[in-house]
XYZ file of C-alpha atoms in Angstrom:
306
model
C -3.829 -21.070 16.607
C -6.157 -19.119 14.290
C -9.137 -20.630 16.111
C -7.739 -19.473 19.448
C -7.374 -15.987 18.029
C -10.953 -16.011 16.756
C -12.089 -16.583 20.324
C -10.615 -13.147 21.045
C -13.431 -11.820 18.845
C -16.173 -14.070 20.216
C -16.201 -16.248 17.080
C -15.973 -19.771 18.422
C -17.768 -21.545 15.588
C -16.254 -20.754 12.226
C -14.922 -22.317 9.061
C -11.438 -20.964 8.334
C -9.850 -20.922 4.869
C -6.251 -19.865 4.245
C -6.138 -17.373 1.372
C -2.499 -16.378 1.244
C 0.755 -16.398 3.166
C 3.348 -13.651 3.046
C 4.089 -10.673 5.260
C 0.625 -11.378 6.634
C -1.216 -14.681 6.605
C -4.800 -13.990 5.573
C -7.766 -16.274 6.229
C -11.406 -16.110 5.219
C -13.667 -16.742 8.189
C -17.209 -18.047 7.575
C -19.570 -18.294 10.533
C -22.904 -20.185 10.634
C -25.017 -17.009 10.550
C -23.664 -16.286 7.069
C -21.336 -13.459 8.054
C -17.824 -13.475 6.651
C -14.578 -11.878 7.841
C -10.923 -11.590 6.903
C -8.509 -12.641 9.647
C -4.943 -11.321 9.360
C -2.050 -12.874 11.255
C 0.813 -10.381 11.238
C 3.650 -12.859 10.945
C 6.357 -10.567 9.558
C 6.638 -8.392 12.660
C 6.869 -5.262 10.474
C 4.289 -3.322 12.480
C 4.015 -3.225 16.245
C 0.602 -3.011 17.991
C 0.469 0.805 18.078
C 1.034 1.024 14.324
C -1.599 -1.620 13.613
C -4.005 0.164 15.936
C -3.441 3.400 14.006
C -4.044 1.692 10.652
C -7.369 0.349 11.893
C -8.446 3.660 13.433
C -8.040 5.218 9.983
C -9.734 2.321 8.229
C -12.660 2.410 10.660
C -13.152 6.113 9.995
C -13.138 5.535 6.228
C -15.626 2.680 6.538
C -18.001 4.686 8.735
C -17.869 7.706 6.408
C -18.871 5.451 3.536
C -17.315 7.548 0.766
C -15.443 4.547 -0.630
C -15.952 0.819 -0.015
C -13.242 -0.472 2.326
C -13.166 -3.304 4.870
C -14.156 -2.280 8.396
C -12.075 -3.453 11.360
C -13.717 -5.417 14.162
C -12.871 -4.924 17.831
C -11.988 -7.872 20.028
C -14.100 -8.829 23.047
C -11.740 -6.670 25.135
C -12.482 -3.638 22.941
C -9.105 -3.436 21.177
C -8.403 -3.462 17.462
C -5.415 -5.779 17.823
C -5.528 -9.176 19.523
C -2.413 -10.910 20.800
C -1.851 -14.577 21.511
C 1.178 -16.163 23.183
C 1.736 -19.894 22.757
C 5.173 -20.657 24.279
C 7.839 -21.012 23.080
C 6.655 -18.999 20.061
C 6.620 -15.187 20.326
C 3.343 -13.304 20.675
C 1.260 -13.365 17.517
C -0.675 -10.260 16.525
C -4.042 -10.583 14.843
C -6.605 -8.216 13.323
C -10.102 -8.926 12.015
C -11.875 -7.100 9.173
C -15.300 -7.365 7.634
C -15.339 -9.177 4.309
C -15.759 -7.127 1.143
C -17.588 -8.855 -1.676
C -16.136 -8.366 -5.117
C -14.007 -9.953 -7.779
C -10.230 -9.638 -7.578
C -8.720 -7.993 -10.632
C -6.761 -10.429 -12.833
C -3.293 -11.046 -11.395
C -0.433 -9.623 -13.424
C -2.639 -7.327 -15.510
C -2.877 -3.548 -15.408
C -6.047 -1.483 -15.113
C -8.350 -1.372 -18.096
C -9.483 2.070 -19.242
C -12.647 1.851 -17.142
C -10.832 0.469 -14.108
C -8.201 3.229 -14.290
C -10.938 5.848 -14.169
C -12.655 4.080 -11.269
C -9.340 3.782 -9.400
C -8.858 7.526 -9.861
C -12.292 8.157 -8.374
C -11.458 6.009 -5.337
C -8.148 7.821 -4.775
C -9.742 11.247 -5.191
C -12.278 10.414 -2.500
C -9.647 8.796 -0.278
C -7.433 11.884 -0.376
C -10.402 14.166 0.260
C -11.034 12.186 3.458
C -7.328 12.324 4.333
C -7.269 16.127 4.020
C -9.940 16.333 6.716
C -8.353 13.768 9.027
C -6.916 14.962 12.329
C -4.925 12.152 13.950
C -5.281 11.406 17.655
C -2.424 12.121 20.045
C -1.012 8.626 19.526
C -0.950 7.721 15.848
C 1.973 5.776 14.398
C 2.302 5.151 10.681
C 5.297 5.182 8.295
C 6.555 8.385 6.669
C 7.235 8.209 2.941
C 9.932 10.858 2.829
C 13.440 11.238 1.401
C 15.126 9.091 4.111
C 12.601 6.332 3.436
C 13.366 6.208 -0.290
C 17.113 6.425 0.250
C 16.846 3.446 2.590
C 14.725 1.621 0.012
C 17.393 2.218 -2.642
C 20.093 0.874 -0.289
C 18.027 -2.267 0.262
C 17.670 -2.734 -3.494
C 21.417 -2.324 -4.029
C 22.279 -4.814 -1.296
C 20.033 -7.415 -2.908
C 21.395 -7.018 -6.450
C 25.016 -6.101 -5.812
C 26.342 -9.472 -7.026
C 24.418 -9.170 -10.305
C 25.025 -5.545 -11.321
C 28.205 -3.699 -12.236
C 29.460 -1.467 -9.414
C 29.620 1.584 -11.674
C 25.882 1.318 -12.346
C 25.150 1.249 -8.631
C 27.434 4.247 -8.119
C 25.476 6.203 -10.732
C 22.276 5.427 -8.867
C 23.861 6.617 -5.615
C 24.588 9.968 -7.250
C 21.373 10.388 -9.261
C 18.862 9.582 -6.518
C 20.021 12.262 -4.016
C 20.193 14.743 -6.907
C 16.600 14.027 -7.858
C 15.417 14.248 -4.261
C 17.121 17.628 -3.831
C 15.416 18.926 -6.968
C 12.103 17.542 -5.823
C 12.399 19.222 -2.420
C 10.690 18.133 0.819
C 8.027 15.604 -0.045
C 5.529 17.182 2.353
C 5.703 20.383 0.251
C 4.988 18.739 -3.097
C 2.023 20.316 -4.935
C -1.135 18.285 -4.641
C -1.147 17.903 -0.874
C 0.292 15.710 1.850
C -1.437 13.369 4.285
C -2.369 9.760 4.878
C -1.960 7.764 1.681
C -2.601 4.127 0.839
C 1.007 3.733 -0.398
C 0.419 0.418 -2.195
C -1.968 1.258 -5.026
C -1.959 -1.405 -7.726
C -4.646 -3.597 -9.338
C -4.106 -6.407 -6.824
C -5.390 -4.178 -4.014
C -8.750 -3.456 -5.649
C -11.920 -5.504 -5.915
C -14.391 -5.067 -8.763
C -17.894 -4.508 -7.432
C -21.098 -3.813 -9.351
C -20.847 -0.064 -8.781
C -17.086 0.338 -9.158
C -13.868 -0.537 -7.358
C -13.315 -1.210 -3.660
C -9.903 -0.604 -2.048
C -8.278 -3.150 0.259
C -4.961 -3.857 2.051
C -4.069 -0.701 3.969
C -1.078 -2.456 5.541
C 1.369 0.151 4.167
C -0.748 3.270 4.709
C 1.245 6.209 6.028
C 2.166 9.861 5.619
C 3.195 10.975 2.166
C 2.372 13.195 -0.824
C -1.012 12.383 -2.325
C 0.608 12.255 -5.765
C 2.577 9.199 -4.632
C -0.621 7.136 -4.696
C -1.242 8.259 -8.272
C 2.372 7.468 -9.148
C 2.004 3.920 -7.837
C -1.311 3.483 -9.632
C 0.007 4.460 -13.065
C 3.462 2.824 -13.000
C 2.835 0.613 -16.012
C -0.186 2.286 -17.600
C -0.390 3.479 -21.182
C -1.024 7.217 -21.768
C -4.752 6.688 -22.349
C -5.206 4.812 -19.057
C -3.093 7.393 -17.221
C -5.381 10.112 -18.540
C -8.420 8.114 -17.395
C -6.909 7.780 -13.899
C -6.538 11.571 -13.677
C -10.037 12.119 -15.084
C -11.529 9.959 -12.355
C -9.395 11.578 -9.656
C -10.271 15.158 -10.567
C -13.993 14.424 -10.370
C -13.524 14.514 -6.612
C -10.326 16.459 -6.018
C -8.538 19.095 -8.098
C -4.867 18.837 -9.019
C -2.662 21.946 -9.141
C -1.132 23.289 -12.330
C 2.238 21.716 -13.053
C 1.561 18.531 -11.064
C 2.960 16.422 -13.919
C 6.622 17.178 -13.106
C 6.587 16.010 -9.458
C 4.351 13.084 -10.461
C 7.027 11.921 -12.898
C 9.702 12.077 -10.180
C 7.467 10.282 -7.674
C 6.888 7.573 -10.271
C 10.649 6.945 -10.238
C 10.629 6.684 -6.432
C 7.689 4.281 -6.615
C 9.589 2.121 -9.114
C 12.659 1.994 -6.855
C 10.525 1.080 -3.852
C 8.715 -1.619 -5.814
C 11.959 -3.182 -7.056
C 13.421 -3.064 -3.539
C 10.407 -4.984 -2.253
C 10.548 -7.545 -5.061
C 14.324 -7.999 -4.728
C 13.729 -9.597 -1.324
C 12.194 -12.560 -3.165
C 14.704 -14.720 -5.067
C 12.074 -15.786 -7.610
C 11.514 -12.105 -8.542
C 15.188 -11.269 -9.148
C 15.042 -11.916 -12.927
C 12.209 -9.391 -13.245
C 14.053 -6.876 -11.028
C 17.203 -7.101 -13.148
C 15.174 -6.811 -16.355
C 13.319 -3.734 -15.091
C 16.380 -2.023 -13.592
C 17.588 -0.302 -16.828
C 14.172 1.368 -17.206
C 14.431 2.725 -13.660
C 18.038 3.858 -14.226
C 17.079 5.778 -17.367
C 14.085 7.441 -15.699
C 16.110 8.327 -12.597
C 19.009 9.872 -14.506
C 16.554 11.866 -16.639
C 14.692 13.135 -13.580
C 17.904 14.012 -11.754
C 19.175 15.993 -14.712
C 15.933 17.767 -15.659
C 15.278 21.285 -14.489
């Protein structure tokens, strides 16, 4: 099937290597001329064609501007970003093709080093500078990372752990999270700006190149506070690495006075969202349950702070 989809891009002779399976199946595509691509099969059905098209419009703009190294989407022979293949009785399969970025994946399961944290900050500062200038076309569909989104994420987490956690603990979360969100206020008014964010910033979505870090996997990009990307990036960093992240960021984009307080609250939201995602995988449940008390403590503190 992947070969049939490659024909949608005029690539009939290619060596295809499966890299990973998950929400998307990703393949490396090597063609005889020496060019290399990344082929994504969107098997989870999480995004419909209009949302994928919007992701790639944004990614294409970033690639053409050249401020940060990102993969560039490739149009099909029909001129569209998204190719579709129907092989009955299976449903239509959506496919996108990206140029291949050279670089070394950061070690799995490890956090940023001091140097990498600073480089990640530089990438995010430049990304958000581009996002501030972006004016979406009339049709542009991406997720919104707002209060309803995080409340829904918390409900998903609770559903997945309800048989393992005392009901009173879940009730406390149900009270503390809305309290914190009310104190935080509308997420599009948070100091530091609001716009298109990557929304999945962690070491696994960076490649180490000779001149710094490249950013990949924009599958979750959407509308949210810029500080949310920083919150995701520094979830498990030590104070020194967190400071390096901010140092790199502010080389390209200033942060307002007092940004630390909303950043701390957004870090809690990022933790809840991350645990909700991981709780969908049975093999990750032990980690989720181990990390939950840390999230509970941070959430209660944020909900009660002035």
